[in-house]
Coordinates of C-alpha atoms in Angstrom, one line a residue:
Chain L
M1 CA 59.9 -104.3 -32.8
D2 CA 61.2 -100.8 -33.1
V3 CA 64.2 -99.7 -30.7
D4 CA 64.9 -96.0 -31.1
W5 CA 68.7 -95.7 -30.9
G6 CA 68.3 -91.7 -30.6
P7 CA 68.7 -91.6 -26.6
L8 CA 72.1 -93.9 -26.9
W9 CA 73.6 -91.7 -29.3
L10 CA 72.6 -88.4 -27.4
T11 CA 73.7 -90.0 -24.2
M12 CA 77.3 -90.6 -25.5
Q13 CA 77.3 -87.1 -26.8
L14 CA 76.3 -85.6 -23.6
A15 CA 78.9 -87.8 -21.7
G16 CA 81.7 -87.0 -23.9
V17 CA 81.3 -83.2 -23.8
T18 CA 80.7 -83.2 -20.2
V19 CA 84.1 -85.2 -19.8
I20 CA 86.0 -82.7 -22.0
V21 CA 84.3 -79.6 -20.1
L22 CA 85.3 -81.4 -16.5
L23 CA 88.8 -82.2 -17.8
L24 CA 89.1 -78.3 -18.5
V25 CA 87.7 -77.1 -15.5
G26 CA 88.5 -80.1 -13.2
T27 CA 92.1 -80.2 -13.8
P28 CA 92.8 -76.7 -12.5
V29 CA 90.7 -77.1 -9.5
A30 CA 92.3 -80.6 -8.6
W31 CA 95.7 -79.1 -9.2
W32 CA 94.8 -76.2 -6.8
L33 CA 93.5 -78.7 -4.3
A34 CA 96.7 -80.8 -4.4
F35 CA 99.3 -78.0 -3.9
T36 CA 97.4 -75.1 -2.1
K37 CA 98.1 -74.3 1.4
S38 CA 95.1 -71.9 1.5
R39 CA 92.6 -72.3 4.4
I40 CA 89.6 -72.4 2.1
R41 CA 90.8 -75.7 0.9
T42 CA 89.0 -78.0 2.9
M43 CA 85.7 -75.8 2.1
V44 CA 86.5 -76.1 -1.6
E45 CA 87.0 -79.8 -1.4
A46 CA 83.5 -80.1 0.5
I47 CA 81.8 -78.3 -2.1
V48 CA 83.4 -80.4 -4.9
A49 CA 82.3 -83.6 -3.0
L50 CA 78.7 -82.6 -2.4
P51 CA 77.1 -84.1 -5.7
I52 CA 78.3 -87.5 -4.2
V53 CA 76.0 -87.2 -1.2
L54 CA 73.2 -84.9 -2.5
P55 CA 70.2 -86.4 -3.8
P56 CA 70.0 -85.8 -7.5
T57 CA 66.7 -84.2 -7.4
V58 CA 67.9 -81.8 -4.7
L59 CA 70.8 -81.0 -7.1
G60 CA 68.6 -81.1 -10.1
F61 CA 66.2 -78.7 -8.4
Y62 CA 68.9 -76.0 -7.6
L63 CA 70.3 -76.3 -11.1
L64 CA 66.5 -76.1 -12.6
V65 CA 66.4 -72.8 -10.8
A66 CA 70.0 -71.6 -11.7
L67 CA 69.6 -72.5 -15.4
G68 CA 66.1 -71.0 -15.7
P69 CA 65.8 -67.6 -17.6
H70 CA 66.0 -65.8 -14.1
G71 CA 68.5 -67.9 -12.6
A72 CA 72.3 -67.1 -12.0
I73 CA 73.6 -69.1 -14.9
G74 CA 70.5 -69.0 -17.2
G75 CA 70.2 -65.3 -16.9
F76 CA 73.6 -64.6 -17.8
W77 CA 73.4 -67.0 -20.7
K78 CA 70.2 -65.5 -21.9
E79 CA 71.9 -62.0 -22.0
L80 CA 74.9 -63.6 -23.8
T81 CA 73.2 -65.5 -26.6
G82 CA 69.4 -64.7 -26.3
S83 CA 68.5 -68.3 -26.0
S84 CA 67.1 -70.0 -22.7
L85 CA 69.3 -72.8 -21.1
S86 CA 66.5 -74.9 -19.6
F87 CA 65.4 -78.0 -21.4
T88 CA 68.5 -77.9 -24.1
F89 CA 71.4 -79.9 -24.6
T90 CA 73.7 -77.2 -23.3
G91 CA 71.8 -77.0 -20.2
L92 CA 72.1 -80.6 -19.7
V93 CA 76.0 -80.4 -20.3
I94 CA 76.2 -77.6 -17.7
A95 CA 74.0 -79.8 -15.1
S96 CA 76.0 -82.9 -16.0
S97 CA 79.4 -80.9 -15.4
F98 CA 78.0 -80.1 -11.8
Y99 CA 76.7 -83.5 -11.1
S100 CA 79.8 -85.6 -12.2
L101 CA 82.5 -82.9 -11.2
P102 CA 83.8 -84.9 -7.9
F103 CA 84.2 -88.1 -10.3
V104 CA 86.7 -86.2 -12.4
V105 CA 88.3 -83.9 -9.6
Q106 CA 88.8 -86.5 -7.0
P107 CA 91.0 -88.9 -9.0
L108 CA 93.0 -86.2 -10.4
H109 CA 93.5 -84.4 -7.1
G110 CA 94.6 -87.8 -5.6
A111 CA 96.9 -88.2 -8.5
F112 CA 98.5 -85.0 -8.3
E113 CA 99.1 -85.4 -4.7
S114 CA 100.9 -88.6 -5.0
V115 CA 103.1 -87.0 -8.0
G116 CA 103.9 -84.6 -5.2
K117 CA 106.4 -81.3 -5.3
M118 CA 109.5 -83.3 -5.7
P119 CA 109.3 -84.4 -9.4
L120 CA 108.2 -80.7 -10.1
E121 CA 110.9 -78.9 -8.4
A122 CA 113.3 -81.2 -10.5
A123 CA 111.8 -80.1 -13.6
W124 CA 111.8 -76.3 -12.7
S125 CA 115.7 -76.8 -12.0
L126 CA 115.8 -78.2 -15.4
R127 CA 114.6 -75.1 -17.1
A128 CA 111.2 -76.2 -17.3
S129 CA 108.5 -73.5 -16.8
K130 CA 105.7 -74.2 -14.4
F131 CA 103.4 -75.3 -17.2
D132 CA 105.9 -76.9 -19.0
A133 CA 106.5 -79.2 -16.0
F134 CA 102.7 -79.7 -15.6
L135 CA 102.5 -81.2 -19.2
T136 CA 105.6 -83.1 -19.3
V137 CA 106.2 -84.3 -15.8
A138 CA 103.0 -84.1 -13.6
S139 CA 100.6 -85.1 -16.3
P140 CA 102.4 -88.3 -17.7
M141 CA 102.9 -89.1 -14.1
A142 CA 99.2 -88.7 -13.4
I143 CA 98.1 -90.6 -16.2
R144 CA 96.3 -93.2 -14.4
G145 CA 94.5 -90.3 -12.5
F146 CA 93.6 -88.8 -15.7
L147 CA 92.2 -92.2 -16.9
S148 CA 90.1 -92.9 -13.8
A149 CA 88.8 -89.3 -14.0
I150 CA 87.7 -89.7 -17.9
V151 CA 86.1 -93.1 -17.3
L152 CA 84.5 -92.4 -13.9
G153 CA 83.2 -88.9 -15.4
F154 CA 82.1 -90.6 -18.7
A155 CA 80.2 -93.6 -17.0
H156 CA 78.5 -91.6 -14.2
T157 CA 77.2 -89.0 -16.8
L158 CA 75.7 -92.2 -18.7
G159 CA 73.7 -93.3 -15.7
E160 CA 72.4 -89.8 -14.9
F161 CA 68.6 -90.0 -14.5
G162 CA 67.4 -87.5 -11.7
V163 CA 69.2 -84.4 -12.6
V164 CA 68.4 -84.8 -16.4
L165 CA 64.7 -85.4 -15.3
M166 CA 64.7 -82.2 -13.4
V167 CA 66.7 -79.9 -15.8
G168 CA 66.3 -81.2 -19.2
G169 CA 62.9 -82.8 -19.3
N170 CA 62.1 -85.3 -21.7
I171 CA 62.6 -84.0 -25.3
P172 CA 63.1 -86.7 -27.9
G173 CA 66.4 -85.8 -30.0
V174 CA 67.5 -83.0 -27.5
T175 CA 67.3 -84.0 -23.8
K176 CA 66.0 -87.6 -23.9
V177 CA 68.9 -89.6 -22.6
L178 CA 69.1 -93.4 -22.3
S179 CA 68.2 -93.8 -18.7
I180 CA 65.0 -91.8 -19.3
A181 CA 64.2 -93.7 -22.4
I182 CA 64.4 -96.9 -20.3
Y183 CA 62.3 -95.5 -17.9
D184 CA 59.7 -94.4 -20.3
H185 CA 59.8 -97.8 -21.9
V186 CA 59.2 -99.3 -18.5
E187 CA 56.1 -96.9 -17.8
V188 CA 54.3 -98.3 -20.8
L189 CA 55.3 -102.0 -20.3
E190 CA 57.4 -102.2 -23.3
Y191 CA 59.8 -104.6 -21.6
T192 CA 61.6 -105.8 -24.6
Q193 CA 62.7 -102.3 -25.4
A194 CA 63.8 -101.6 -22.0
H195 CA 65.9 -104.8 -21.8
I196 CA 67.8 -104.1 -25.1
L197 CA 68.6 -100.5 -24.1
S198 CA 69.4 -101.6 -20.5
A199 CA 71.8 -104.5 -21.8
V200 CA 73.5 -102.0 -24.1
L201 CA 74.3 -99.7 -21.1
L202 CA 75.2 -102.4 -18.9
L203 CA 77.5 -104.1 -21.6
L204 CA 79.0 -100.6 -22.5
C205 CA 80.0 -99.8 -18.9
F206 CA 81.3 -103.2 -18.3
A207 CA 83.6 -103.1 -21.3
I208 CA 84.7 -99.7 -20.7
L209 CA 85.7 -100.7 -17.1
T210 CA 87.4 -104.0 -18.3
I211 CA 89.2 -101.9 -20.9
V212 CA 90.4 -99.4 -18.2
Y213 CA 91.4 -101.8 -15.7
T214 CA 93.6 -103.6 -18.5
V215 CA 95.1 -100.5 -19.6
N216 CA 95.8 -99.1 -16.2
R217 CA 97.8 -102.3 -15.3
R218 CA 100.0 -102.1 -18.4
L219 CA 100.6 -98.1 -18.4
P220 CA 104.2 -97.7 -18.6
I221 CA 104.3 -95.6 -15.2
H222 CA 106.8 -96.9 -12.8
V223 CA 107.7 -95.1 -9.5
S224 CA 110.4 -96.4 -7.7
Chain F
M1 CA 136.1 -66.5 -10.2
S2 CA 132.5 -65.7 -9.5
I3 CA 131.1 -64.4 -6.2
L4 CA 127.7 -65.5 -4.8
T5 CA 126.2 -62.9 -2.6
A6 CA 123.4 -64.3 -0.2
Q7 CA 121.6 -61.9 2.2
L8 CA 118.6 -64.0 3.8
D9 CA 116.6 -63.7 6.8
L10 CA 114.0 -66.3 7.3
R11 CA 112.2 -66.5 10.6
Y12 CA 109.8 -69.3 11.5
P13 CA 108.7 -70.2 15.3
A14 CA 111.1 -73.1 15.4
F15 CA 113.7 -72.2 12.9
S16 CA 115.5 -69.4 11.4
L17 CA 118.1 -68.6 8.9
Q18 CA 120.1 -65.4 8.9
V19 CA 123.2 -65.2 6.8
D20 CA 125.0 -62.4 4.8
L21 CA 127.4 -64.3 2.8
E22 CA 129.9 -63.8 -0.1
I23 CA 131.0 -66.9 -1.4
P24 CA 134.1 -67.3 -3.7
L25 CA 132.9 -69.8 -6.1
R26 CA 135.9 -72.1 -6.6
G27 CA 136.0 -75.5 -6.8
V28 CA 133.6 -77.4 -4.2
T29 CA 132.3 -75.3 -1.4
A30 CA 130.9 -77.4 1.4
V31 CA 128.3 -76.4 3.9
F32 CA 128.5 -78.2 6.8
G33 CA 126.5 -78.5 9.8
P34 CA 124.0 -80.6 11.7
S35 CA 120.5 -81.3 10.7
G36 CA 118.3 -78.5 11.0
C37 CA 121.1 -76.0 10.9
G38 CA 119.7 -74.4 7.8
K39 CA 121.9 -75.5 5.2
T40 CA 119.4 -77.0 3.0
T41 CA 117.0 -74.0 3.3
L42 CA 120.2 -71.8 2.4
L43 CA 120.5 -74.0 -0.8
R44 CA 116.9 -73.7 -1.5
C45 CA 116.9 -70.1 -1.2
V46 CA 120.0 -69.6 -3.5
S47 CA 118.0 -71.9 -6.1
G48 CA 115.0 -69.6 -5.9
L49 CA 113.0 -73.1 -4.7
E50 CA 112.5 -70.9 -1.5
R51 CA 112.0 -67.1 -1.3
A52 CA 113.4 -65.3 1.9
P53 CA 111.3 -62.1 2.2
N54 CA 113.5 -59.0 1.6
G55 CA 116.4 -61.4 0.7
V56 CA 119.4 -60.8 -1.8
V57 CA 120.9 -63.4 -3.9
R58 CA 123.4 -62.4 -6.7
L59 CA 125.7 -64.3 -8.7
D60 CA 128.5 -61.7 -9.6
Q61 CA 126.5 -58.7 -10.8
T62 CA 123.5 -60.9 -12.0
V63 CA 120.5 -60.3 -9.5
W64 CA 118.5 -63.4 -8.9
Q65 CA 116.7 -62.0 -6.0
D66 CA 116.3 -58.5 -4.8
D67 CA 113.1 -57.7 -3.1
K68 CA 113.7 -53.9 -2.9
M69 CA 113.9 -54.0 -6.5
G70 CA 111.1 -56.3 -6.9
T71 CA 113.4 -58.9 -8.7
F72 CA 112.9 -62.4 -8.1
V73 CA 114.1 -64.9 -11.1
P74 CA 112.3 -68.3 -10.7
L75 CA 114.6 -71.4 -10.6
S76 CA 113.7 -72.3 -14.3
S77 CA 115.4 -69.2 -15.4
R78 CA 118.5 -69.3 -13.3
P79 CA 121.6 -71.1 -14.7
V80 CA 122.0 -73.5 -11.8
G81 CA 121.9 -77.2 -11.7
Y82 CA 120.3 -78.7 -8.7
V83 CA 120.9 -82.4 -7.3
F84 CA 118.5 -83.1 -4.7
Q85 CA 119.1 -85.7 -1.7
E86 CA 116.9 -88.2 -3.7
P87 CA 117.6 -88.7 -7.3
R88 CA 113.9 -87.4 -8.5
L89 CA 114.3 -88.8 -11.9
F90 CA 111.1 -88.7 -13.9
P91 CA 110.0 -92.4 -14.0
H92 CA 108.0 -92.2 -17.5
L93 CA 111.2 -91.2 -19.3
S94 CA 114.1 -93.3 -20.2
V95 CA 117.5 -92.4 -18.9
Q96 CA 118.5 -91.0 -22.0
S97 CA 115.3 -89.0 -22.2
N98 CA 115.9 -87.9 -18.6
L99 CA 119.5 -86.7 -19.4
E100 CA 118.1 -84.8 -22.4
Y101 CA 115.1 -83.4 -20.4
G102 CA 116.9 -79.9 -19.2
R103 CA 119.5 -79.9 -22.1
K104 CA 116.6 -79.6 -24.5
R105 CA 115.4 -76.7 -22.8
V106 CA 118.6 -74.8 -23.0
P107 CA 119.3 -73.0 -26.0
A108 CA 121.9 -74.6 -28.1
V109 CA 124.5 -71.8 -28.1
R110 CA 124.6 -72.1 -24.2
H111 CA 125.5 -75.9 -24.5
R112 CA 129.0 -76.4 -22.9
I113 CA 128.6 -80.1 -22.2
T114 CA 128.0 -83.0 -24.4
I115 CA 125.7 -85.8 -23.6
D116 CA 128.8 -88.1 -24.6
A117 CA 131.1 -86.5 -22.4
I118 CA 128.6 -86.9 -19.3
V119 CA 127.8 -90.4 -20.2
E120 CA 131.6 -91.0 -20.3
L121 CA 132.3 -89.1 -17.2
L122 CA 129.6 -90.8 -15.0
G123 CA 129.8 -94.1 -16.5
L124 CA 126.1 -94.3 -17.8
K125 CA 126.7 -96.0 -21.2
R126 CA 124.8 -99.2 -20.4
L127 CA 122.0 -97.5 -18.7
L128 CA 120.7 -95.3 -21.5
D129 CA 117.7 -97.2 -22.4
R130 CA 116.6 -98.2 -19.1
R131 CA 114.1 -96.8 -17.0
P132 CA 114.8 -95.2 -13.8
H133 CA 113.1 -97.9 -11.5
K134 CA 115.5 -100.5 -12.9
L135 CA 118.6 -98.7 -11.7
S136 CA 120.2 -98.9 -8.5
G137 CA 120.3 -95.9 -6.0
G138 CA 123.8 -95.1 -6.7
E139 CA 123.1 -95.5 -10.6
Q140 CA 119.9 -93.1 -10.3
Q141 CA 122.0 -90.5 -8.4
R142 CA 124.6 -90.3 -10.9
V143 CA 121.8 -90.1 -13.7
A144 CA 120.4 -87.1 -11.8
I145 CA 123.9 -85.3 -11.5
G146 CA 124.4 -85.9 -15.2
R147 CA 120.9 -84.6 -16.0
A148 CA 121.7 -81.4 -13.9
L149 CA 125.1 -80.8 -15.5
L150 CA 123.7 -81.1 -19.2
T151 CA 121.9 -77.7 -18.6
S152 CA 125.6 -76.4 -18.7
P153 CA 124.8 -74.5 -15.5
E154 CA 127.0 -71.7 -14.1
L155 CA 126.9 -73.4 -10.7
L156 CA 125.9 -76.8 -9.4
L157 CA 124.0 -77.1 -6.1
M158 CA 123.9 -80.4 -4.5
D159 CA 122.1 -81.1 -1.3
E160 CA 123.2 -84.1 0.4
P161 CA 123.4 -86.3 -2.7
L162 CA 124.9 -89.3 -0.9
S163 CA 122.9 -89.5 2.2
S164 CA 120.3 -91.7 1.0
L165 CA 123.0 -94.3 -0.3
D166 CA 124.9 -97.0 1.5
V167 CA 128.6 -96.9 2.1
Q168 CA 129.4 -99.0 -1.3
R169 CA 127.5 -96.6 -3.3
K170 CA 128.8 -93.3 -1.8
R171 CA 132.5 -95.0 -2.6
E172 CA 131.3 -95.4 -6.1
I173 CA 129.9 -91.7 -6.4
V174 CA 132.7 -89.8 -4.6
P175 CA 135.2 -90.0 -7.3
F176 CA 132.6 -88.8 -10.0
I177 CA 131.9 -85.6 -7.9
Q178 CA 135.8 -85.0 -7.6
R179 CA 136.0 -85.6 -11.3
L180 CA 133.4 -83.2 -12.0
N181 CA 135.0 -80.4 -10.4
T182 CA 138.5 -80.9 -12.1
E183 CA 137.1 -81.6 -15.5
L184 CA 134.1 -79.6 -16.3
S185 CA 135.3 -76.6 -13.8
I186 CA 131.7 -75.9 -12.8
P187 CA 131.8 -74.4 -9.2
I188 CA 129.7 -76.5 -6.7
I189 CA 128.1 -75.9 -3.6
Y190 CA 127.9 -79.2 -1.7
V191 CA 125.5 -79.3 1.4
S192 CA 126.3 -82.3 3.7
H193 CA 126.2 -83.3 7.3
S194 CA 129.0 -85.8 6.8
L195 CA 132.4 -84.5 7.6
Q196 CA 134.2 -87.5 5.7
E197 CA 132.3 -86.5 2.5
I198 CA 133.3 -82.8 2.9
L199 CA 137.0 -83.4 3.7
Q200 CA 137.2 -85.4 0.6
L201 CA 135.4 -83.0 -1.7
A202 CA 135.7 -79.3 -0.3
T203 CA 137.9 -76.5 -1.3
T204 CA 136.2 -74.1 0.8
L205 CA 134.1 -74.8 3.9
I206 CA 131.3 -73.2 5.7
I207 CA 130.4 -74.1 8.9
M208 CA 126.5 -73.5 9.9
K209 CA 124.9 -73.7 13.2
E210 CA 121.2 -72.7 14.1
G211 CA 120.8 -70.8 11.0
R212 CA 123.8 -69.0 11.1
V213 CA 127.2 -69.1 9.5
M214 CA 129.9 -69.6 12.0
R215 CA 133.0 -70.1 9.4
L216 CA 133.9 -69.6 6.1
G217 CA 137.3 -70.0 4.3
P218 CA 139.5 -72.3 2.8
L219 CA 139.2 -76.0 4.0
S220 CA 142.9 -76.1 5.1
E221 CA 142.4 -72.9 7.4
V222 CA 138.9 -73.5 8.7
C223 CA 139.8 -77.2 9.9
T224 CA 143.1 -76.2 11.7
Q225 CA 141.6 -73.1 13.6
L226 CA 141.9 -73.4 17.3
D227 CA 138.4 -73.6 17.8
A228 CA 137.8 -76.4 15.2
R229 CA 136.9 -78.7 18.1
Y230 CA 133.6 -77.1 18.5
F231 CA 132.6 -77.7 15.0
M232 CA 133.9 -80.9 14.1
E233 CA 134.0 -84.0 15.9
G234 CA 137.3 -84.4 17.8
R235 CA 138.3 -87.7 16.2
H236 CA 138.3 -86.3 12.7
M237 CA 140.0 -83.0 13.7
G238 CA 143.2 -82.2 11.8
A239 CA 144.9 -80.5 8.8
V240 CA 143.9 -81.7 5.2
I241 CA 146.7 -81.0 2.7
D242 CA 146.7 -81.2 -0.9
T243 CA 150.1 -82.8 -1.8
V244 CA 151.6 -83.9 -5.1
V245 CA 153.2 -87.3 -5.6
E246 CA 157.0 -86.6 -5.6
S247 CA 158.6 -90.2 -6.1
H248 CA 158.2 -93.7 -5.2
D249 CA 160.8 -95.8 -3.3
T250 CA 160.5 -99.2 -4.6
E251 CA 163.1 -100.8 -2.0
F252 CA 161.1 -99.7 0.8
G253 CA 157.6 -99.3 -0.3
L254 CA 157.4 -95.8 0.3
T255 CA 156.0 -92.8 -1.6
T256 CA 157.2 -89.2 -1.2
L257 CA 154.7 -86.5 -1.1
G258 CA 155.6 -82.8 -1.6
F259 CA 153.5 -79.8 -0.5
S260 CA 154.9 -76.1 0.1
G261 CA 158.6 -77.4 -0.4
R262 CA 158.0 -80.0 2.4
H263 CA 158.0 -83.7 2.0
L264 CA 156.1 -86.5 3.6
F265 CA 156.9 -90.1 3.3
V266 CA 154.0 -92.6 3.3
P267 CA 153.4 -96.2 2.5
H268 CA 153.2 -96.8 -1.4
Q269 CA 150.3 -94.9 -3.2
E270 CA 149.2 -96.1 -6.5
Q271 CA 149.0 -92.4 -8.1
S272 CA 151.6 -91.8 -10.5
I273 CA 154.3 -89.0 -9.9
G274 CA 152.9 -85.4 -10.6
E275 CA 149.4 -86.6 -9.5
G276 CA 147.6 -84.9 -6.6
L277 CA 146.7 -86.7 -3.3
R278 CA 144.8 -85.2 -0.7
V279 CA 145.7 -86.4 3.1
Q280 CA 144.7 -85.6 6.3
I281 CA 147.0 -85.3 9.3
L282 CA 144.6 -85.6 12.5
S283 CA 145.6 -83.5 15.3
R284 CA 146.1 -86.6 17.7
D285 CA 148.6 -88.1 15.5
V286 CA 151.0 -84.9 15.7
S287 CA 153.5 -84.6 18.6
I288 CA 155.7 -81.7 19.2
I289 CA 159.4 -81.7 20.2
T290 CA 161.3 -78.5 20.8
S291 CA 164.7 -79.6 19.7
P292 CA 166.1 -80.8 16.6
P293 CA 165.4 -84.6 15.9
D294 CA 169.2 -85.4 15.9
F295 CA 168.2 -88.8 17.8
H296 CA 167.3 -91.8 16.1
S297 CA 163.3 -91.9 15.5
S298 CA 161.0 -94.3 14.0
V299 CA 159.1 -91.4 13.2
L300 CA 159.7 -90.5 9.5
N301 CA 158.1 -87.5 9.3
V302 CA 159.5 -84.7 11.2
L303 CA 158.6 -81.2 10.0
E304 CA 160.1 -77.7 11.0
A305 CA 157.2 -75.6 12.3
T306 CA 156.3 -72.5 14.0
V307 CA 153.8 -72.2 16.9
T308 CA 151.0 -70.0 15.5
G309 CA 148.5 -70.5 18.4
I310 CA 147.5 -72.1 21.7
G311 CA 144.0 -73.3 22.0
T312 CA 141.9 -72.3 25.1
I313 CA 143.0 -74.3 28.2
H314 CA 140.2 -76.0 30.2
A315 CA 140.8 -77.0 33.8
D316 CA 138.7 -80.0 33.4
H317 CA 140.1 -81.2 30.1
P318 CA 143.8 -82.9 30.0
F319 CA 144.2 -81.9 26.2
V320 CA 145.0 -78.5 24.2
D321 CA 145.1 -77.8 20.7
I322 CA 148.1 -76.2 19.4
Q323 CA 148.2 -74.7 15.8
L324 CA 151.7 -74.9 13.8
D325 CA 152.7 -73.7 10.7
V326 CA 154.6 -75.9 8.5
G327 CA 154.1 -74.1 5.1
V328 CA 150.4 -74.9 5.6
P329 CA 148.6 -74.7 8.9
L330 CA 148.7 -78.1 11.1
L331 CA 146.9 -78.9 14.2
A332 CA 148.3 -80.7 17.0
T333 CA 146.6 -82.1 20.2
I334 CA 149.0 -82.6 23.1
T335 CA 148.5 -82.8 26.9
R336 CA 148.4 -79.6 29.2
K337 CA 151.2 -81.3 31.1
S338 CA 153.5 -81.2 27.8
L339 CA 152.5 -77.7 27.2
V340 CA 154.1 -76.8 30.4
A341 CA 156.8 -78.9 30.3
L342 CA 157.6 -77.5 26.6
D343 CA 156.9 -74.3 27.6
L344 CA 155.3 -73.4 24.4
H345 CA 154.3 -70.0 23.1
P346 CA 153.3 -68.4 19.8
G347 CA 156.3 -67.7 17.4
Q348 CA 158.4 -70.4 18.7
R349 CA 160.1 -72.8 16.4
V350 CA 159.7 -76.4 16.9
Y351 CA 159.2 -79.7 15.4
A352 CA 156.1 -81.6 14.4
Q353 CA 156.2 -85.5 14.4
I354 CA 153.8 -87.0 12.6
K355 CA 152.9 -90.6 13.4
A356 CA 150.2 -91.1 10.7
V357 CA 148.9 -89.9 7.5
S358 CA 145.2 -90.7 6.5
F359 CA 144.4 -90.9 2.8
R360 CA 140.9 -90.1 1.5
Q361 CA 140.2 -93.3 0.3
E362 CA 140.8 -94.6 3.9
Y363 CA 138.3 -92.2 5.3
E364 CA 135.5 -93.5 7.2
M365 CA 132.3 -93.2 5.4

């Protein structure tokens, strides 16, 4: 019996790259949400939370349009690089980043909010610049938020199905991720392969979450 | 001596701060006033945590804020230390690392205070390896003070640093703050709504009310002004005098204190000869006699005095405050009846009988 492990590897890559992108984009957004007094804050919060409630096919449909050669993102990309975004790995990363955005931003937002302004003011008074204070005070204090963000973002991207199907199609080695591979196996009644891949995904997610909860408990952060 | 200039005008619907101050920074400058009078906001504006539009903040010639010139130096670039109401220690760092946090960020050439000196001064030796959450509130606040001092600031701002502590912890920290001032000679601006703390610590007193400065001057002058009653609770009103221990009388168990060439006899004090001792003479403990005390009296302390002022007389109030000069200002509260009987008037030579002297360690906290 042959099990194609390609989709598993691709899924891992996709989840990994997506988490990195989301940390770079989501951290400033979460920071802004935690500390701004701007009136558009609630609107931004709602936009960030949209992917949680939106059916993946709806999100996927809009992303398909946007990433296409005539779409806002895809058109820009085509002008920049000359190649299309639809049905590519890069396109998948962009789509997954939208899809998993709330799972990274929300834990960080909560963590930054609970750190609050007080330790930051203390750091500034000790000659730390704003960025220095973010790196050396806010980030270590929000370490559990970062951990949750990384894990939830990663795990949520692992399980992505609808959006990938809409945006990425099903190209082996390029956009064929684990969840789609499982779906394919079931379609053609290859239950053994479907079982194996499903079990791998299940165990993987369970293991990640167990490790996270264990580490989270032992992290040396104490707030008096 | 440095001078801090602050011209601030902040207006919110429920709150305003309007000050135009030149504060001589010598010793501890205490800012006193009820909650909501703007004293914390004043401190935050001086530090740069808050920015009053069109404000001016200057330390001598160094401009920290002048919006007409478009200058605003952020807190991280002002040479101030800030001790907050809460310790605000960094929970992920040990006490040692908390102490080093600010020091590491100051160029070595500007270091004037060593970690060892601070550890010694604030009694932190056995705490260094601990995490902040393992410390008591008083210990945490001591670390916070040390952390701020290790940036070798030109000015230390303290915002009610004792208010979150219980009486025991306050007693523990007050001596440390006194030592800061005498041993490190860093000027301190100390915000508090506790008159007791201020009487123990202040050199200069600023009294604030509803966002405005009502009084600014040396503590001994401000608290012996005839209208002091409006700003201080009456029971605590009186002169504060910095004396020096002159001699101990072991036979009778008395100590002689000297100030401005005068002497006070008080029950035995622990301080050795030559040491300073701040005492308070409450206005209600001072009575006035017009003839020399040639009769026998059980009151030991009778000082020659000149009447310098007579307080406002209220028809519905039986008492009146009298300001006296005994080399330093003194305040006496007597009855209106006595005022008439003695026919007191400014410039008159009288004698002040002092029935009790309070010491700082006895101040109620």
